[in-house]
Amino acid sequence: MGKPKGVSDKDAADAYKRGQDAARAEAERRRAAAKADADARAADSNATGAQ
């Protein structure tokens, strides 16, 4: 995959890095949300099962 004509190597590398950073941050946010959801479900399951 090449870069668009007229875009410098540095600008292309910076854009690529920003994209990688954004994807990493989104993946981390999704992991945290999934863990919070799993923890909430486990807590709810434990609370209802204990009665």
PDB file of C-alpha atoms in Angstrom:
ATOM      1  CA  MET A   1       0.000   0.000   0.000  1.00  0.00           C
ATOM      2  CA  GLY A   2       1.571   3.256  -1.106  1.00  0.00           C
ATOM      3  CA  LYS A   3       1.139   6.795   0.032  1.00  0.00           C
ATOM      4  CA  PRO A   4      -0.756   9.409  -1.994  1.00  0.00           C
ATOM      5  CA  LYS A   5       1.266  11.433  -4.477  1.00  0.00           C
ATOM      6  CA  GLY A   6       2.595  14.645  -2.986  1.00  0.00           C
ATOM      7  CA  VAL A   7       2.643  13.379   0.601  1.00  0.00           C
ATOM      8  CA  SER A   8       6.036  13.401   2.259  1.00  0.00           C
ATOM      9  CA  ASP A   9       7.453  10.253   3.829  1.00  0.00           C
ATOM     10  CA  LYS A  10       7.420  11.973   7.238  1.00  0.00           C
ATOM     11  CA  ASP A  11       3.763  13.011   6.920  1.00  0.00           C
ATOM     12  CA  ALA A  12       2.800   9.502   5.827  1.00  0.00           C
ATOM     13  CA  ALA A  13       4.719   7.960   8.735  1.00  0.00           C
ATOM     14  CA  ASP A  14       3.116  10.392  11.195  1.00  0.00           C
ATOM     15  CA  ALA A  15      -0.375   9.609   9.875  1.00  0.00           C
ATOM     16  CA  TYR A  16       0.332   5.877  10.094  1.00  0.00           C
ATOM     17  CA  LYS A  17       1.548   6.257  13.690  1.00  0.00           C
ATOM     18  CA  ARG A  18      -1.541   8.290  14.647  1.00  0.00           C
ATOM     19  CA  GLY A  19      -3.728   5.580  13.156  1.00  0.00           C
ATOM     20  CA  GLN A  20      -1.893   2.880  15.071  1.00  0.00           C
ATOM     21  CA  ASP A  21      -2.161   4.851  18.323  1.00  0.00           C
ATOM     22  CA  ALA A  22      -5.887   5.406  17.783  1.00  0.00           C
ATOM     23  CA  ALA A  23      -6.471   1.716  17.036  1.00  0.00           C
ATOM     24  CA  ARG A  24      -4.510   0.718  20.151  1.00  0.00           C
ATOM     25  CA  ALA A  25      -6.502   3.149  22.308  1.00  0.00           C
ATOM     26  CA  GLU A  26      -9.804   1.869  20.887  1.00  0.00           C
ATOM     27  CA  ALA A  27      -8.798  -1.752  21.526  1.00  0.00           C
ATOM     28  CA  GLU A  28      -7.851  -0.891  25.117  1.00  0.00           C
ATOM     29  CA  ARG A  29     -11.168   0.930  25.629  1.00  0.00           C
ATOM     30  CA  ARG A  30     -13.077  -2.097  24.320  1.00  0.00           C
ATOM     31  CA  ARG A  31     -11.098  -4.463  26.564  1.00  0.00           C
ATOM     32  CA  ALA A  32     -11.833  -2.292  29.597  1.00  0.00           C
ATOM     33  CA  ALA A  33     -15.541  -2.110  28.714  1.00  0.00           C
ATOM     34  CA  ALA A  34     -15.738  -5.871  28.195  1.00  0.00           C
ATOM     35  CA  LYS A  35     -14.005  -6.521  31.532  1.00  0.00           C
ATOM     36  CA  ALA A  36     -16.329  -4.112  33.341  1.00  0.00           C
ATOM     37  CA  ASP A  37     -19.323  -5.823  31.735  1.00  0.00           C
ATOM     38  CA  ALA A  38     -18.048  -9.275  32.675  1.00  0.00           C
ATOM     39  CA  ASP A  39     -17.366  -8.124  36.249  1.00  0.00           C
ATOM     40  CA  ALA A  40     -20.853  -6.621  36.517  1.00  0.00           C
ATOM     41  CA  ARG A  41     -22.439  -9.814  35.200  1.00  0.00           C
ATOM     42  CA  ALA A  42     -20.427 -11.927  37.643  1.00  0.00           C
ATOM     43  CA  ALA A  43     -21.377  -9.669  40.554  1.00  0.00           C
ATOM     44  CA  ASP A  44     -25.047  -9.820  39.523  1.00  0.00           C
ATOM     45  CA  SER A  45     -24.873 -13.600  39.128  1.00  0.00           C
ATOM     46  CA  ASN A  46     -23.243 -13.986  42.549  1.00  0.00           C
ATOM     47  CA  ALA A  47     -25.774 -11.687  44.194  1.00  0.00           C
ATOM     48  CA  THR A  48     -28.806 -13.470  42.762  1.00  0.00           C
ATOM     49  CA  GLY A  49     -27.344 -16.931  43.293  1.00  0.00           C
ATOM     50  CA  ALA A  50     -26.636 -16.336  46.951  1.00  0.00           C
ATOM     51  CA  GLN A  51     -30.254 -15.807  47.914  1.00  0.00           C
TER      52      GLN A  51
END
